[in-house]
PDB file of C-alpha atoms in Angstrom:
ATOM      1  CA  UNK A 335     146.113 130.157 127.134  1.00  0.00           C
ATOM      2  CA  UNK A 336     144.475 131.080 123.746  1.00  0.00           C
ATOM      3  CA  UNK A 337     141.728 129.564 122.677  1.00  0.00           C
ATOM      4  CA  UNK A 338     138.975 130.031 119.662  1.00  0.00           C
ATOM      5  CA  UNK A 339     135.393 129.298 119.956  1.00  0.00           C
ATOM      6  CA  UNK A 340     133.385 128.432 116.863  1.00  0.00           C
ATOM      7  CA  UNK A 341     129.567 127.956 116.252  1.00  0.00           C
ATOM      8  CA  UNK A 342     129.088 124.113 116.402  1.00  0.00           C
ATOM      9  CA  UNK A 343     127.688 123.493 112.594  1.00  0.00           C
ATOM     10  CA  UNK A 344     127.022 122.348 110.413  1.00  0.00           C
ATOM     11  CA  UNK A 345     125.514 124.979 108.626  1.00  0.00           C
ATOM     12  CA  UNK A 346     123.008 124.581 105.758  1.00  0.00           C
ATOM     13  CA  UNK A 347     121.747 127.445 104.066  1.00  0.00           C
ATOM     14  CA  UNK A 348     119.430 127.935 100.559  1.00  0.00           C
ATOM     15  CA  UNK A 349     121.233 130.315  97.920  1.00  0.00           C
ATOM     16  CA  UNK A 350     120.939 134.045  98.649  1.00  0.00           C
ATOM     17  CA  UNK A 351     120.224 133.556 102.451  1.00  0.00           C
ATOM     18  CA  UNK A 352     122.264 135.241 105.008  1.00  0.00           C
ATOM     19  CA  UNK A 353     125.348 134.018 106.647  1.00  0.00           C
ATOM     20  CA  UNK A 354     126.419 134.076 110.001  1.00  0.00           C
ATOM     21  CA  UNK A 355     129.324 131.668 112.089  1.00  0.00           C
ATOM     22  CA  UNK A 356     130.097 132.793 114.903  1.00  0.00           C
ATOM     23  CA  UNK A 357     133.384 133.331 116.650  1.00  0.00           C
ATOM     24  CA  UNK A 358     134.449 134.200 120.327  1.00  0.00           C
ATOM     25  CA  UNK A 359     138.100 133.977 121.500  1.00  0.00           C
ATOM     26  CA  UNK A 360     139.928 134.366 124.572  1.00  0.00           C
ATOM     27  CA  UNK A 361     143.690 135.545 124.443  1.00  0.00           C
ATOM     28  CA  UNK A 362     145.915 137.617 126.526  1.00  0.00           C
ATOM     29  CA  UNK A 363     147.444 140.731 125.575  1.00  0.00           C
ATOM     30  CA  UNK A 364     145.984 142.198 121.552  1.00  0.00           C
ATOM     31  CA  UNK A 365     145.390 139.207 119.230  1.00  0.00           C
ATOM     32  CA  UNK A 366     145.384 139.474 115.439  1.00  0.00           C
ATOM     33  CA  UNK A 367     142.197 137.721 113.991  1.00  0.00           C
ATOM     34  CA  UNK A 368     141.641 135.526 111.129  1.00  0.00           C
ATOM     35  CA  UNK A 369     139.181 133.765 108.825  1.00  0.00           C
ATOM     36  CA  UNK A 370     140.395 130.967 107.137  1.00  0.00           C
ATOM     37  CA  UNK A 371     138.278 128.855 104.538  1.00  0.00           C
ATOM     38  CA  UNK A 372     138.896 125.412 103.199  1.00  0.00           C
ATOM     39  CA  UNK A 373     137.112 123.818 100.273  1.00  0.00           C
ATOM     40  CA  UNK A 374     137.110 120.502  99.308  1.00  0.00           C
ATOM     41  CA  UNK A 375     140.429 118.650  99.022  1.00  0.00           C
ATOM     42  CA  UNK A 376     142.644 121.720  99.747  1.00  0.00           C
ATOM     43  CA  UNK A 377     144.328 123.666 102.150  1.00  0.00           C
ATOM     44  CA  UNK A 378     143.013 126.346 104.257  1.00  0.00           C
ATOM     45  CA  UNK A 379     143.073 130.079 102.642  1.00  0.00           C
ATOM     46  CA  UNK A 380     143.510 133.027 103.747  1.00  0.00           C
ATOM     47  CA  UNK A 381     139.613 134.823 103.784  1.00  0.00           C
ATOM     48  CA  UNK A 382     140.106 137.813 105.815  1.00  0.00           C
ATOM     49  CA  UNK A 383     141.823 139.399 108.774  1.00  0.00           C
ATOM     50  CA  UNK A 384     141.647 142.120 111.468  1.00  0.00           C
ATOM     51  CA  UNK A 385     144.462 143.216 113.310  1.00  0.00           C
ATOM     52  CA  UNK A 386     143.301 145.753 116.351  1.00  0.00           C
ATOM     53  CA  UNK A 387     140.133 146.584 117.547  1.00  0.00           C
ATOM     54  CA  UNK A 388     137.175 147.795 115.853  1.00  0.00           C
ATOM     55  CA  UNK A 389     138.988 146.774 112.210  1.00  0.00           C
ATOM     56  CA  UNK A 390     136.730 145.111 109.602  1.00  0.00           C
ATOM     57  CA  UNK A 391     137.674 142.244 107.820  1.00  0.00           C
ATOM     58  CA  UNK A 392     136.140 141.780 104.253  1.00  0.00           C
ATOM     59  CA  UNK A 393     137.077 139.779 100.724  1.00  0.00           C
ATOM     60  CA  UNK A 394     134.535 138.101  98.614  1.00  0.00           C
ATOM     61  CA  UNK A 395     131.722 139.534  99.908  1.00  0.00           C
ATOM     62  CA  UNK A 396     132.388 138.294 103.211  1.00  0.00           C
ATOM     63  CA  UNK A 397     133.182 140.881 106.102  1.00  0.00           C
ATOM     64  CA  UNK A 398     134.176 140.545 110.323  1.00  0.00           C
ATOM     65  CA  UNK A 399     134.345 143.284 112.471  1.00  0.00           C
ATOM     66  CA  UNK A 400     136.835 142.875 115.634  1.00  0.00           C
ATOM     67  CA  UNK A 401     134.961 143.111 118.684  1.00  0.00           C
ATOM     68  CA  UNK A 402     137.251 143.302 121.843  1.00  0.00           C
ATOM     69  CA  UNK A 403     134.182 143.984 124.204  1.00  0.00           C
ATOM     70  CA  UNK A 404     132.485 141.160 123.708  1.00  0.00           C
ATOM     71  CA  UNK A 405     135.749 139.160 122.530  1.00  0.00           C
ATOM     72  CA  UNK A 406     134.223 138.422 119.369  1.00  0.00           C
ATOM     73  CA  UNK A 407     134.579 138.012 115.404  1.00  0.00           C
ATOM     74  CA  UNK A 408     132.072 136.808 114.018  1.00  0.00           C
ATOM     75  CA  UNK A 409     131.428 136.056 109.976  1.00  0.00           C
ATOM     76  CA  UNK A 410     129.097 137.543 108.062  1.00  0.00           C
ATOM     77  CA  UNK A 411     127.805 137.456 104.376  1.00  0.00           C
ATOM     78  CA  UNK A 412     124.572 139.012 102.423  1.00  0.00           C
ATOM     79  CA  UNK A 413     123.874 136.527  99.849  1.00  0.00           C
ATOM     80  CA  UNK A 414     125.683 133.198 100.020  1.00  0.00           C
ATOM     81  CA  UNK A 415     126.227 131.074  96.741  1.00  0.00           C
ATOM     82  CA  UNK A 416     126.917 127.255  96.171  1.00  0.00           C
ATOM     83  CA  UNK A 417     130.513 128.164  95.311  1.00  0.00           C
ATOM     84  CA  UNK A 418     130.667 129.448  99.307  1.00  0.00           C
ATOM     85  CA  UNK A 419     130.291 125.772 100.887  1.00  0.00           C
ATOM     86  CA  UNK A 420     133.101 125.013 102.105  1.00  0.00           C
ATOM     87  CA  UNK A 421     134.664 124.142 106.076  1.00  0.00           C
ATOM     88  CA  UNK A 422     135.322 128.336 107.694  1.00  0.00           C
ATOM     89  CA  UNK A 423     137.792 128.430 110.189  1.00  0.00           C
ATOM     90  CA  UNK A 424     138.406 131.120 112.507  1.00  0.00           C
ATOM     91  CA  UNK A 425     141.636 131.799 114.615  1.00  0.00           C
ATOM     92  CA  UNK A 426     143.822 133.698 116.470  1.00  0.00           C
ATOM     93  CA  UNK A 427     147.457 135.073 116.697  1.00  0.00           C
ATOM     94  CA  UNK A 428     149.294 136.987 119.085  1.00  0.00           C
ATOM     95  CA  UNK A 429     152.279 139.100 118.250  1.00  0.00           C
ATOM     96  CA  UNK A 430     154.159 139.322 121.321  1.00  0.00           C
ATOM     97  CA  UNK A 431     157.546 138.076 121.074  1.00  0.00           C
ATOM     98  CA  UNK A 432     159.557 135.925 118.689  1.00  0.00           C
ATOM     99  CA  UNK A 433     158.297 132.951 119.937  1.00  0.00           C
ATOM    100  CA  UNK A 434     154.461 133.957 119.022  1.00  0.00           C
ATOM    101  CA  UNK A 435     154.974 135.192 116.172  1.00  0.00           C
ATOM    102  CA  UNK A 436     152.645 133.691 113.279  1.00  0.00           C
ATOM    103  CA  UNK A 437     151.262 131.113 114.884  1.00  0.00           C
ATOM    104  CA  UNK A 438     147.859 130.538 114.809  1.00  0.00           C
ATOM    105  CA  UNK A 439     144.933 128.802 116.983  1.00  0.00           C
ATOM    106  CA  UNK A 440     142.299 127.991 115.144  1.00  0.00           C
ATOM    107  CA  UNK A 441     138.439 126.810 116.031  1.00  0.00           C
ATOM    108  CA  UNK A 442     136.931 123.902 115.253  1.00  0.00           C
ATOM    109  CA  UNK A 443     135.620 124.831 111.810  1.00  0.00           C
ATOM    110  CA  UNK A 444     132.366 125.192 110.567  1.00  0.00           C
ATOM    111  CA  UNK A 445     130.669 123.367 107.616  1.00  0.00           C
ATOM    112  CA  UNK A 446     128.429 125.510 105.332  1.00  0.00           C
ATOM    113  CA  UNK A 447     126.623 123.803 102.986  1.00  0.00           C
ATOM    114  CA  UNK A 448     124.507 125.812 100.502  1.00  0.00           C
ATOM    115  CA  UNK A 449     122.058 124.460  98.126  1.00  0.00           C
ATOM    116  CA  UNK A 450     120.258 126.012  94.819  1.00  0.00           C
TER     117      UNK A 450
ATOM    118  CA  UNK B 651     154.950 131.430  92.968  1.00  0.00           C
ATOM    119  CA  UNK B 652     153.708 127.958  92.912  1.00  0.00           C
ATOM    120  CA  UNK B 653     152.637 128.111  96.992  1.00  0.00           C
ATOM    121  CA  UNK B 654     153.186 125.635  99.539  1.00  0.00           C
ATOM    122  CA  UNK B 655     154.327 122.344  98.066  1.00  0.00           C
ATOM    123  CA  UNK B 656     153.614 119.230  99.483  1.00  0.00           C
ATOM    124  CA  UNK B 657     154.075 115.536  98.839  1.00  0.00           C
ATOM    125  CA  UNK B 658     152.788 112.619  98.685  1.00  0.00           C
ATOM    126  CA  UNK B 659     149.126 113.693  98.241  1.00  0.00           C
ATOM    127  CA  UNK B 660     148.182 111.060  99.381  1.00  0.00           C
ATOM    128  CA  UNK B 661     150.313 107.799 101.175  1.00  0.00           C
ATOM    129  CA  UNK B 662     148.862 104.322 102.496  1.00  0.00           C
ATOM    130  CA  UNK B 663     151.049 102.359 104.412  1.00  0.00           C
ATOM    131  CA  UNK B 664     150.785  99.485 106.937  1.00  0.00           C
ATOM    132  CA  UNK B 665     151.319  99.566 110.878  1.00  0.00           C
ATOM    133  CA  UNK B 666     155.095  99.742 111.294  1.00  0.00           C
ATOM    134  CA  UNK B 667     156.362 101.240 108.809  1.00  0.00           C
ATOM    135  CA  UNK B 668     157.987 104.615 108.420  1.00  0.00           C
ATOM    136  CA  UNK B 669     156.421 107.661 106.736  1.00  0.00           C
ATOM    137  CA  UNK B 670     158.180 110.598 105.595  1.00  0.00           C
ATOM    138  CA  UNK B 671     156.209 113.687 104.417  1.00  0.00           C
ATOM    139  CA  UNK B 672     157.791 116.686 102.592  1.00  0.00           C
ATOM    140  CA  UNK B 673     157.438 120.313 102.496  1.00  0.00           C
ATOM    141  CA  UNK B 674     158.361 122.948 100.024  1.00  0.00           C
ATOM    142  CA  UNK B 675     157.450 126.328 101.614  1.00  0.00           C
ATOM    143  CA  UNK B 676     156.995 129.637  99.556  1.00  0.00           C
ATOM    144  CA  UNK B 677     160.537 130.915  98.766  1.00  0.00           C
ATOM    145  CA  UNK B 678     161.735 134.049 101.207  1.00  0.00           C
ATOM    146  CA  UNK B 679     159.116 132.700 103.897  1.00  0.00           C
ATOM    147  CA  UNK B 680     160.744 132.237 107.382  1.00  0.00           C
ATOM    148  CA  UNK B 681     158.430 130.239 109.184  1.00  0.00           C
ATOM    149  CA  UNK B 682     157.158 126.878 108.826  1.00  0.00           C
ATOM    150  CA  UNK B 683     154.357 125.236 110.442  1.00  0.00           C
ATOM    151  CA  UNK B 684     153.075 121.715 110.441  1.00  0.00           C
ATOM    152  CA  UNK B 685     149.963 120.811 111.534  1.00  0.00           C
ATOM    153  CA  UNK B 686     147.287 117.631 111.888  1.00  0.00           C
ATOM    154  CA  UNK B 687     143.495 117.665 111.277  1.00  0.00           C
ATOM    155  CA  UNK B 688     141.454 114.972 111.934  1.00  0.00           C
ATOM    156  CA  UNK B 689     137.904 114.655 112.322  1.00  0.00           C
ATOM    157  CA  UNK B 690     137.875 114.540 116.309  1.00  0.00           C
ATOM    158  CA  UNK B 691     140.896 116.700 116.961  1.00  0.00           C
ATOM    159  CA  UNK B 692     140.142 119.157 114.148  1.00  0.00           C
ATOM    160  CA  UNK B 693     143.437 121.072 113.370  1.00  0.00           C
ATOM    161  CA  UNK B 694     146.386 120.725 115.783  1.00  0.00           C
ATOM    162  CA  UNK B 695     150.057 122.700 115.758  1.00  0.00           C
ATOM    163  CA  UNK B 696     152.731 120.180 115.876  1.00  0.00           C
ATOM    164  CA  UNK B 697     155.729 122.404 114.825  1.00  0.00           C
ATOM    165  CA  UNK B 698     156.821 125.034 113.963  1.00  0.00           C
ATOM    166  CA  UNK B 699     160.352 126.763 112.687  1.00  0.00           C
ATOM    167  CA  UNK B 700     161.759 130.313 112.377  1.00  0.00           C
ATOM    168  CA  UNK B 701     164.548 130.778 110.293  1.00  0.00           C
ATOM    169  CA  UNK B 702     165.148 126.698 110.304  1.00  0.00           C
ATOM    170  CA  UNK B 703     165.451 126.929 113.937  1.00  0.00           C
ATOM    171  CA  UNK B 704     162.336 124.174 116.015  1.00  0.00           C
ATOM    172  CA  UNK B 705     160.742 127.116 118.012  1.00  0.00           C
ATOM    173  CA  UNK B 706     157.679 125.000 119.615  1.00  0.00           C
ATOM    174  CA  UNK B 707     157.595 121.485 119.128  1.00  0.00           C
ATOM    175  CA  UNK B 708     154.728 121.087 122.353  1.00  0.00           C
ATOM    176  CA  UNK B 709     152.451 119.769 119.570  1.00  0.00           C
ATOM    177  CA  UNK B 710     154.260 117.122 118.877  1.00  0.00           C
ATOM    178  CA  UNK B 711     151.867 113.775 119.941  1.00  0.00           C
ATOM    179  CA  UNK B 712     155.088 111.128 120.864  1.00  0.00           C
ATOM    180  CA  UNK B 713     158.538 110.906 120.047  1.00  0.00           C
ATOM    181  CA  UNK B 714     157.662 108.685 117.595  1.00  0.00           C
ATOM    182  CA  UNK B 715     156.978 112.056 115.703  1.00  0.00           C
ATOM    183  CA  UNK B 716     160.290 114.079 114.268  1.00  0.00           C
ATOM    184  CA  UNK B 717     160.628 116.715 112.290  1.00  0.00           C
ATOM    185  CA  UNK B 718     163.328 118.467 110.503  1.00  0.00           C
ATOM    186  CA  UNK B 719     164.606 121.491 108.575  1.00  0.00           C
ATOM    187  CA  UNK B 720     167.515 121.383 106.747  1.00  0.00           C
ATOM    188  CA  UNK B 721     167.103 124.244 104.537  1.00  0.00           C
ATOM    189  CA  UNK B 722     165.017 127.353 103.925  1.00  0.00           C
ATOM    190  CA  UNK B 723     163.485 125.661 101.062  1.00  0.00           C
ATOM    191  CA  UNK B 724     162.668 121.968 102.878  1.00  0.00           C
ATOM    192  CA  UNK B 725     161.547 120.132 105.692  1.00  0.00           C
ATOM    193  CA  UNK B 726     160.097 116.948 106.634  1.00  0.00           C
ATOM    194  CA  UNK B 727     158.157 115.198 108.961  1.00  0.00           C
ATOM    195  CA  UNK B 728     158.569 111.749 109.700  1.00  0.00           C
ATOM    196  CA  UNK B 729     156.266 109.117 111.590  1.00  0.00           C
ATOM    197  CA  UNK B 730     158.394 105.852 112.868  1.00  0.00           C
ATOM    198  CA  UNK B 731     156.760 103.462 112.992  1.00  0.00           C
ATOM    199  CA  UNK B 732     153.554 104.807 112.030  1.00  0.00           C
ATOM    200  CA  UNK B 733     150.406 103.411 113.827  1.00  0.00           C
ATOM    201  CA  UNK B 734     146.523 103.622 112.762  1.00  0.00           C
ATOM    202  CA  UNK B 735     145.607 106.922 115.068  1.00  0.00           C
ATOM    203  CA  UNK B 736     148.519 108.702 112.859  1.00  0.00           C
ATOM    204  CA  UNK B 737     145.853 108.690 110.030  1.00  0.00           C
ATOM    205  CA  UNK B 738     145.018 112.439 109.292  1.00  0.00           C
ATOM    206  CA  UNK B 739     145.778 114.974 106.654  1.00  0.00           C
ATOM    207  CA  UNK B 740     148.901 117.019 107.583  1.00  0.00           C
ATOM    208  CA  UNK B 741     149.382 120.524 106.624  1.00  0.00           C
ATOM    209  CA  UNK B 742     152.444 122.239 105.636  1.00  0.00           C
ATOM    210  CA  UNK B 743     152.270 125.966 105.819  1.00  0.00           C
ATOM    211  CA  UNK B 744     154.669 128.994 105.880  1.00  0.00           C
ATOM    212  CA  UNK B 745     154.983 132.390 106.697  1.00  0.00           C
ATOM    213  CA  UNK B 746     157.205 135.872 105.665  1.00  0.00           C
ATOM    214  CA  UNK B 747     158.968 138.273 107.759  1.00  0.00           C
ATOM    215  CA  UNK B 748     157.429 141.181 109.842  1.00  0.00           C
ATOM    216  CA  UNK B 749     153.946 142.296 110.262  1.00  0.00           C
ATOM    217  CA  UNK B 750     154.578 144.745 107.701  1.00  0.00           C
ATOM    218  CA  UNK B 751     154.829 141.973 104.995  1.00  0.00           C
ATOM    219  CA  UNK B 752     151.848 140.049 106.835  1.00  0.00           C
ATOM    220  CA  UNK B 753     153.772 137.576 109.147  1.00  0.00           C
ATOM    221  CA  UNK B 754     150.469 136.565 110.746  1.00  0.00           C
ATOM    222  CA  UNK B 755     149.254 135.159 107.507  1.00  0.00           C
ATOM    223  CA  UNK B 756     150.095 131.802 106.855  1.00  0.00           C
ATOM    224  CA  UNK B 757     149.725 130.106 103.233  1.00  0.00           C
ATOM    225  CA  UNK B 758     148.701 126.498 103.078  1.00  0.00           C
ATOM    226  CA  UNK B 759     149.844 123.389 101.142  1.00  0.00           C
ATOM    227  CA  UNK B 760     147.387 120.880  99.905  1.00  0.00           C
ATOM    228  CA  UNK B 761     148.028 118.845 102.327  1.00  0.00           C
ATOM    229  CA  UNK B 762     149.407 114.683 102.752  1.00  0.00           C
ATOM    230  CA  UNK B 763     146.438 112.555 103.571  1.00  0.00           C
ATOM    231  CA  UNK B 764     147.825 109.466 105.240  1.00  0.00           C
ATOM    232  CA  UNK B 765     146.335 106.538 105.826  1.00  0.00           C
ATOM    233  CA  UNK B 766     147.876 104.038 108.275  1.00  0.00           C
ATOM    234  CA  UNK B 767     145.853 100.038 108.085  1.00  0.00           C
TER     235      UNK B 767
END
């Protein structure tokens, strides 16, 4: 079956550092990728995607490249700020039939926390 | 559009009892999705629908668990009786039509943090 991977967190970073979570899935067939964040009290949102291979992700400063050789999508960003702690998912969905279609499988999240 | 709506926020209720959560998804979406996160299980797929139609209900812990949609603009998911373990925020979330119009993407509610003593 399909499954996400997350780096176990959490994550605690000073203001400015550099950001990495990483993400490895395994899916049959051509998954679409996803980054979902959640901040305190809400609902996940929508970060970034990639739909095929080799496709970068970005919004906010925050990019992820597809990676079907090494099954991978990890997150990236140059300079995190406080406003960026928050719980990052990752996940997966595979268009292949009706029955597939939009649903996701998501990691197991990863907390960042980043302080002044 | 006023996204994903969701209520209550937040419900307590005792062993035993029913619990009915509600969903407002984003009008002309066709999908819904409901799913659980807790802090051990992190987020789980109970349901979903496609065009108001149950497509996978797998995720669906018991059948003490239903869940219902009677409308494009409204479903519901009920716990009866409720027990402790059933404390977790659910999600409501929906989806449009096509990849064209980003099917993949799903936008979330707030969520309906329950808390059963």
């Amino acid at each position: 079956g399909n499954s996400v991977t997350q780096m176990e967190g959490p994550v605690t970073l000073s203001e400015e550092a550099f950001l990495t979570i990483n993400c490895t899935y395994t899916a049959t067939g051509y998954p679409s990728l996803f980054w979902y964040v959640q901040y305190p009290g809400e609902g996940l949102q929508l970060l970034l995607k990639a739909t095929k291979a080799d496709d970068k992700g970005s919004n906010k400063g925050f990019e992820a490249t597809y990676r079907k050789e090494t099954t991978s999508f990890h997150l990236e960003k140059g300079s995190v700020q406080v406003s960026d702690s928050a719980v990052y998912f990752c996940a997966l969905s595979r268009l292949a039939g009706g029955t597939s279609y939009g649903k996701l499988t998501f990691g197991q999240g990863t907390i960042l926390t980043v302080h002044p | 559009d006023a996204g994903v709506i969701q209520s209550p926020r937040h419900e307590v209720t005792e062993m035993g009892q029913e619990v009915t959560l509600r969903c407002k998804p984003i009008s002309g979406h066709n999908s819904l999705f409901w799913y659980r996160q807790t802090m051990m299980r992190g987020l789980e797929l109970l349901i979903y629908f496609n065009n108001n139609v149950p497509i996978d209900d797998s995720g669906m812990p018991e059948d003490r668990f239903s869940a219902k949609m009677p409308n494009a603009s409204f479903s519901t998911l009920k716990i009866q009786p409720s027990e402790p373990r059933d404390s977790a925020v659910y999600f409501c979330a929906s989806s449009g039509m096509g990849p064209s119009s980003g099917a993949n993407v799903l936008t979330f509610g707030a969520g309906s943090r329950l808390t059963v003593l």
